[in-house]
Amino acid sequence: MNAKSIIFCAAIVCAFHLVAVVDTNAQVAQPRPMCPGLGLTAAEEKAILDGHNAIRKELKLRDLTWDCSLAKAAQDWASKGIAEHNDDNPYGESIFVASSATEPVTSSLKRWQAEKLNWNNETGKCAPGKICLHYTQIVWRTTTKLGCGINRNVVGKWKTMLVCNYDPAGNTGGKAY
């Protein structure tokens, strides 16, 4: 190798390292939540919405859309840390609680979807002594919008509380779909 080749190769190596330094220092833009300033990340909002819509697709129901007004109302209730339904809520409401502050939001959908086994859509009734209303709210035929909020600092037994609001509310009697 002659001196000219060595200088050329050195320049290529230096340029490669410079590019590598620039690439490693580059900031990757994180997706913004649909409803900035509330408790869920963009990835969590997407996971919740996609999860609801996957359950609805099984029944050929139209997709829900994310609604920031519903999410704000859900976040306001979740922030209170009261693991009970909000009696003043004009929307359909589902609440999920977990003893871990790092519980994935998708755990709520797994639990709610498991209620499907208790639901008989032909009779519009839940099996005696069983819970169905979270599942039926997800698949309620007239519901079109969804918004959720989360509290990961609940005091007491539960550490995480996810609240989801639905509009129009489901569980109004009869068949869900």
Coordinates of C-alpha atoms in Angstrom, one line a residue:
M1 CA 0.0 0.0 0.0
N2 CA 1.4 3.4 -0.9
A3 CA 1.1 6.6 1.1
K4 CA -1.7 7.9 -1.0
S5 CA -3.8 4.7 -0.3
I6 CA -3.1 4.9 3.4
I7 CA -4.2 8.6 3.6
F8 CA -7.4 7.7 1.6
C9 CA -8.2 4.7 3.9
A10 CA -7.5 6.9 7.0
A11 CA -9.9 9.5 5.6
I12 CA -12.6 6.8 5.1
V13 CA -12.1 5.4 8.6
C14 CA -12.3 8.9 10.1
A15 CA -15.5 9.7 8.1
F16 CA -17.0 6.4 9.2
H17 CA -16.2 7.2 12.9
L18 CA -17.6 10.7 12.5
V19 CA -20.8 9.3 11.0
A20 CA -21.0 6.7 13.8
V21 CA -20.6 9.4 16.4
V22 CA -23.3 11.5 14.8
D23 CA -25.7 8.5 14.6
T24 CA -25.1 7.5 18.2
N25 CA -25.7 11.0 19.4
A26 CA -28.8 11.5 17.4
Q27 CA -32.1 11.8 19.3
V28 CA -34.8 9.4 18.3
A29 CA -38.1 11.2 18.3
Q30 CA -40.6 9.4 20.5
P31 CA -44.2 9.3 19.4
R32 CA -46.4 11.8 21.2
P33 CA -49.5 10.6 23.0
M34 CA -52.8 11.3 21.3
C35 CA -53.7 13.2 24.5
P36 CA -50.5 14.8 25.8
G37 CA -50.3 15.6 29.5
L38 CA -52.3 12.6 30.7
G39 CA -50.8 9.5 32.3
L40 CA -50.5 7.1 29.3
T41 CA -47.7 7.0 26.8
A42 CA -48.3 7.0 23.1
A43 CA -47.4 3.3 23.0
E44 CA -49.9 2.5 25.8
E45 CA -52.7 4.5 24.1
K46 CA -52.0 2.6 20.9
A47 CA -51.9 -0.8 22.7
I48 CA -55.2 -0.2 24.4
L49 CA -56.9 1.1 21.3
D50 CA -55.5 -1.7 19.1
G51 CA -56.4 -4.3 21.7
H52 CA -60.0 -3.1 22.0
N53 CA -60.3 -3.1 18.2
A54 CA -58.8 -6.6 17.8
I55 CA -61.5 -7.9 20.2
R56 CA -64.2 -6.1 18.2
K57 CA -62.8 -7.3 14.8
E58 CA -63.5 -10.9 16.0
L59 CA -67.2 -10.0 15.9
K60 CA -67.0 -7.8 12.8
L61 CA -67.7 -4.7 14.8
R62 CA -66.5 -1.3 13.7
D63 CA -63.3 0.1 15.2
L64 CA -63.4 2.4 18.2
T65 CA -61.6 5.8 18.0
W66 CA -59.5 7.4 20.8
D67 CA -61.2 10.4 22.3
C68 CA -59.2 12.9 24.5
S69 CA -62.3 14.1 26.3
L70 CA -63.0 10.6 27.5
A71 CA -59.3 10.1 28.3
K72 CA -59.3 13.3 30.4
A73 CA -62.4 12.2 32.4
A74 CA -60.8 8.7 32.9
Q75 CA -57.5 10.3 34.0
D76 CA -59.3 12.6 36.4
W77 CA -61.0 9.6 38.0
A78 CA -57.9 7.4 38.0
S79 CA -55.9 10.1 39.6
K80 CA -58.2 10.0 42.6
G81 CA -57.0 6.4 43.2
I82 CA -60.5 5.2 44.2
A83 CA -61.0 1.7 42.9
E84 CA -64.7 2.1 42.5
H85 CA -66.9 3.2 39.6
N86 CA -67.6 6.9 39.3
D87 CA -71.3 7.4 40.0
D88 CA -71.2 10.8 38.2
N89 CA -69.7 9.4 35.0
P90 CA -72.0 9.7 32.0
Y91 CA -69.9 7.2 30.0
G92 CA -69.5 3.5 30.1
E93 CA -66.6 2.7 32.4
S94 CA -64.3 -0.2 33.0
I95 CA -61.7 -0.2 35.8
F96 CA -58.6 -2.5 36.1
V97 CA -56.4 -2.6 39.2
A98 CA -53.1 -4.4 39.8
S99 CA -50.8 -4.8 42.8
S100 CA -47.8 -3.9 40.7
A101 CA -47.0 -0.3 39.6
T102 CA -45.3 -1.7 36.5
E103 CA -48.3 -3.8 35.3
P104 CA -48.6 -3.6 31.5
V105 CA -51.8 -1.9 30.4
T106 CA -52.5 -4.8 28.1
S107 CA -53.2 -7.0 31.2
S108 CA -56.5 -5.2 31.5
L109 CA -57.6 -6.4 28.0
K110 CA -56.6 -10.0 28.8
R111 CA -58.7 -10.0 31.9
W112 CA -61.6 -8.2 30.4
Q113 CA -61.6 -10.5 27.3
A114 CA -61.6 -13.6 29.6
E115 CA -65.1 -12.5 30.7
K116 CA -66.3 -13.6 27.2
L117 CA -66.8 -17.1 28.5
N118 CA -69.4 -15.9 30.9
W119 CA -71.5 -14.0 28.3
N120 CA -74.4 -15.3 26.3
N121 CA -75.2 -12.8 23.6
E122 CA -78.3 -14.7 22.4
T123 CA -80.0 -14.2 25.8
G124 CA -78.1 -10.9 26.5
K125 CA -77.2 -12.3 30.0
C126 CA -74.1 -13.1 32.0
A127 CA -73.8 -16.5 33.7
P128 CA -75.1 -16.3 37.3
G129 CA -72.5 -15.1 39.7
K130 CA -70.0 -14.2 37.0
I131 CA -68.7 -10.9 35.6
C132 CA -69.2 -9.9 32.0
L133 CA -69.7 -6.2 31.9
H134 CA -66.1 -5.2 31.0
Y135 CA -66.1 -7.5 28.0
T136 CA -69.6 -6.5 26.9
Q137 CA -68.6 -2.8 27.1
I138 CA -65.7 -3.5 24.8
V139 CA -68.0 -5.1 22.2
W140 CA -71.1 -3.1 22.7
R141 CA -72.4 -2.5 19.1
T142 CA -73.3 1.2 19.5
T143 CA -70.0 2.3 21.3
T144 CA -67.8 4.3 19.0
K145 CA -65.2 6.1 21.2
L146 CA -62.8 5.2 23.9
G147 CA -60.4 7.1 26.2
C148 CA -58.4 5.8 29.2
G149 CA -56.3 7.2 32.0
I150 CA -53.9 5.5 34.5
N151 CA -52.6 6.0 38.0
R152 CA -49.4 4.1 38.8
N153 CA -49.2 5.5 42.4
V154 CA -52.3 4.3 44.0
V155 CA -52.1 4.1 47.8
G156 CA -53.0 0.9 49.5
K157 CA -53.4 -2.7 48.1
W158 CA -53.6 -1.6 44.5
K159 CA -50.6 0.2 42.9
T160 CA -52.0 0.6 39.4
M161 CA -55.5 1.7 38.4
L162 CA -56.5 1.9 34.7
V163 CA -59.9 3.6 33.9
C164 CA -61.4 3.4 30.4
N165 CA -64.4 5.4 29.4
Y166 CA -66.7 4.5 26.4
D167 CA -69.2 6.6 24.5
P168 CA -71.9 5.9 23.9
A169 CA -72.1 3.8 27.0
G170 CA -72.8 0.1 26.6
N171 CA -74.5 -2.4 28.9
T172 CA -77.8 -0.8 28.4
G173 CA -79.7 -4.1 28.2
G174 CA -80.1 -6.9 25.6
K175 CA -77.5 -8.2 23.2
A176 CA -74.1 -6.5 23.1
Y177 CA -73.5 -7.2 19.4

